[in-house]
Short mmCIF file of C-alpha atoms in Angstrom, two decimals:
data_model
loop_
_atom_site.label_atom_id
_atom_site.label_comp_id
_atom_site.label_asym_id
_atom_site.label_seq_id
_atom_site.Cartn_x
_atom_site.Cartn_y
_atom_site.Cartn_z
CA UNK A 23 -2.06 -9.76 -15.13
CA UNK A 24 1.65 -9.71 -15.82
CA UNK A 25 4.18 -12.41 -15.16
CA UNK A 26 6.32 -12.13 -12.02
CA UNK A 27 9.44 -11.88 -14.16
CA UNK A 28 10.03 -8.37 -15.41
CA UNK A 29 12.30 -8.43 -18.48
CA UNK A 30 14.74 -5.56 -18.36
CA UNK A 31 14.43 -5.04 -14.61
CA UNK A 32 17.77 -5.30 -12.86
CA UNK A 33 18.44 -7.34 -9.75
CA UNK A 34 16.76 -5.71 -6.79
CA UNK A 35 14.57 -3.56 -9.01
CA UNK A 36 10.80 -3.60 -8.65
CA UNK A 37 10.09 -0.67 -11.00
CA UNK A 38 8.07 -2.69 -13.50
CA UNK A 39 6.01 -4.46 -10.87
CA UNK A 40 5.14 -1.31 -8.93
CA UNK A 41 4.17 0.65 -12.05
CA UNK A 42 2.00 -2.24 -13.25
CA UNK A 43 0.43 -2.62 -9.80
CA UNK A 44 -0.41 1.09 -9.59
CA UNK A 45 -1.92 0.93 -13.10
CA UNK A 46 -4.24 -1.90 -12.06
CA UNK A 47 -2.42 -4.56 -14.08
CA UNK A 48 -1.53 -6.77 -11.08
CA UNK A 49 -4.83 -7.15 -9.24
CA UNK A 50 -3.84 -10.51 -7.75
CA UNK A 51 -0.78 -8.96 -6.06
CA UNK A 52 -0.38 -6.82 -2.97
CA UNK A 53 2.01 -3.95 -2.29
CA UNK A 54 3.81 -3.40 0.99
CA UNK A 55 5.69 -0.27 1.99
CA UNK A 56 8.15 -0.68 4.86
CA UNK A 57 10.35 2.03 6.34
CA UNK A 58 14.03 1.31 6.76
CA UNK A 59 13.29 0.58 10.45
CA UNK A 60 11.16 -2.43 9.44
CA UNK A 61 13.57 -3.89 6.89
CA UNK A 62 15.69 -6.92 7.71
CA UNK A 63 19.33 -6.27 8.63
CA UNK A 64 20.75 -8.26 5.70
CA UNK A 65 18.91 -6.11 3.16
CA UNK A 66 17.16 -9.08 1.55
CA UNK A 67 13.74 -7.39 1.57
CA UNK A 68 15.17 -4.08 0.35
CA UNK A 69 16.70 -5.86 -2.64
CA UNK A 70 13.30 -7.27 -3.59
CA UNK A 71 11.47 -3.95 -3.87
CA UNK A 72 11.64 -0.42 -5.18
CA UNK A 73 13.57 2.01 -3.00
CA UNK A 74 11.71 5.17 -1.98
CA UNK A 75 12.79 8.06 0.27
CA UNK A 76 12.08 6.44 3.64
CA UNK A 77 12.01 2.73 2.76
CA UNK A 78 11.00 0.16 0.15
CA UNK A 79 7.79 -0.74 -1.70
CA UNK A 80 7.42 -4.45 -2.52
CA UNK A 81 4.90 -5.91 -4.97
CA UNK A 82 4.33 -9.61 -4.48
CA UNK A 83 1.68 -12.24 -5.21
CA UNK A 84 -1.25 -12.00 -2.79
CA UNK A 85 -0.61 -14.94 -0.44
CA UNK A 86 3.15 -14.36 -0.38
CA UNK A 87 2.55 -10.67 0.23
CA UNK A 88 0.24 -11.29 3.16
CA UNK A 89 2.85 -13.60 4.72
CA UNK A 90 5.62 -11.05 4.07
CA UNK A 91 3.52 -8.29 5.64
CA UNK A 92 2.88 -10.40 8.74
CA UNK A 93 6.58 -11.28 9.00
CA UNK A 94 7.70 -7.66 8.56
CA UNK A 95 5.16 -6.04 10.88
CA UNK A 96 3.98 -8.76 13.27
CA UNK A 97 0.39 -8.04 12.22
CA UNK A 98 -2.17 -10.02 10.23
CA UNK A 99 -2.74 -7.89 7.11
CA UNK A 100 -6.48 -8.42 6.86
CA UNK A 101 -7.04 -7.67 10.57
CA UNK A 102 -4.88 -4.57 10.13
CA UNK A 103 -6.91 -3.47 7.09
CA UNK A 104 -10.20 -4.10 8.89
CA UNK A 105 -9.12 -1.89 11.79
CA UNK A 106 -7.69 0.84 9.56
CA UNK A 107 -10.69 1.12 7.24
CA UNK A 108 -12.69 3.02 9.86
CA UNK A 109 -10.35 6.02 9.68
CA UNK A 110 -9.79 8.11 6.54
CA UNK A 111 -6.31 9.46 5.91
CA UNK A 112 -4.04 10.12 2.96
CA UNK A 113 -1.83 7.40 1.51
CA UNK A 114 0.47 8.65 -1.23
CA UNK A 115 -0.33 7.45 -4.77
CA UNK A 116 3.03 5.62 -5.02
CA UNK A 117 2.27 3.92 -1.65
CA UNK A 118 5.48 5.33 -0.11
CA UNK A 119 3.84 6.62 3.05
CA UNK A 120 1.00 8.90 3.96
CA UNK A 121 -0.40 11.74 6.05
CA UNK A 122 -1.77 10.79 9.45
CA UNK A 123 -5.27 12.11 10.20
CA UNK A 124 -4.15 12.80 13.81
CA UNK A 125 -1.26 15.10 12.83
CA UNK A 126 -3.19 18.31 13.55
CA UNK A 127 -4.71 17.13 16.84
CA UNK A 128 -1.39 15.70 18.12
CA UNK A 129 1.35 17.91 16.65
CA UNK A 130 3.97 16.77 19.19
CA UNK A 131 3.90 13.16 17.93
CA UNK A 132 5.92 11.68 15.06
CA UNK A 133 3.43 11.21 12.22
CA UNK A 134 5.43 9.33 9.61
CA UNK A 135 3.86 6.20 8.15
CA UNK A 136 5.79 3.10 9.25
CA UNK A 137 4.17 0.74 6.79
CA UNK A 138 1.44 0.49 4.14
CA UNK A 139 -0.49 -2.54 2.90
CA UNK A 140 -2.34 -2.13 -0.40
CA UNK A 141 -4.28 -4.16 -2.92
CA UNK A 142 -6.41 -3.48 -5.97
CA UNK A 143 -9.97 -4.59 -6.49
CA UNK A 144 -11.34 -5.13 -9.97
CA UNK A 145 -14.10 -2.90 -11.29
CA UNK A 146 -17.51 -4.23 -10.23
CA UNK A 147 -20.50 -2.41 -11.68
CA UNK A 148 -22.85 -4.66 -9.71
CA UNK A 149 -21.59 -3.20 -6.43
CA UNK A 150 -22.00 0.34 -7.73
CA UNK A 151 -20.47 3.53 -6.37
CA UNK A 152 -16.72 3.82 -6.60
CA UNK A 153 -16.44 0.20 -7.75
CA UNK A 154 -18.53 0.90 -10.85
CA UNK A 155 -16.09 3.64 -11.91
CA UNK A 156 -13.05 1.39 -12.29
CA UNK A 157 -10.50 -0.74 -10.48
CA UNK A 158 -10.14 0.49 -6.88
CA UNK A 159 -6.91 0.82 -4.89
CA UNK A 160 -7.29 0.00 -1.18
CA UNK A 161 -4.38 1.30 0.91
CA UNK A 162 -3.96 0.98 4.67
CA UNK A 163 -1.25 2.76 6.67
CA UNK A 164 0.16 2.59 10.18
CA UNK A 165 1.58 5.79 11.66
CA UNK A 166 4.39 5.96 14.21
CA UNK A 167 1.93 7.64 16.59
CA UNK A 168 -0.12 4.43 16.59
CA UNK A 169 -2.97 5.55 14.32
CA UNK A 170 -4.09 3.22 11.55
CA UNK A 171 -5.89 4.76 8.58
CA UNK A 172 -7.08 4.00 5.08
CA UNK A 173 -7.42 5.59 1.69
CA UNK A 174 -9.01 4.28 -1.47
CA UNK A 175 -9.32 5.65 -4.97
CA UNK A 176 -10.14 4.62 -8.50
CA UNK A 177 -6.86 3.64 -10.11
CA UNK A 178 -5.70 6.36 -12.45
CA UNK A 179 -7.85 8.97 -10.66
CA UNK A 180 -5.96 9.60 -7.41
CA UNK A 181 -7.34 12.22 -5.03
CA UNK A 182 -6.28 13.12 -1.51
CA UNK A 183 -9.95 13.51 -0.63
CA UNK A 184 -11.64 10.43 0.86
CA UNK A 185 -13.56 8.43 -1.72
CA UNK A 186 -17.31 8.83 -1.36
CA UNK A 187 -19.36 5.78 -2.20
CA UNK A 188 -22.91 6.14 -3.22
#
């Protein structure tokens, strides 16, 4: 686990936090991707995260992150995750969006991810399956078409294919 202060990171930069999170070094934190449409007008949230093409990815301590997610989306993050976990989709490995599983069936709709909520879970050989292979990234996305979906993978072994547990 790293400290929240990232030496060498400039003001408004989250590069060190995001890289550490994606590498499984910040398992007590959560990551939140928000499109520009979900960012506050003063830019305060944008200055706290790493800018990506369509928005910002924030990495924050777990409880603070859950509160920030609720404030930014109006949704409880764990209820959102619970609903999204029933549908497999693709969330990009840098958490900057995803590919909606309904895009083929509903081509007329806008299928850009509006937000992503993600957290890592420490390797747990006792559980078996995917969790025995390494730390697992859990990522949950909400599409503009209204579809919620999930994607999980062993950190460092990203695949667009849904993870098979067994």
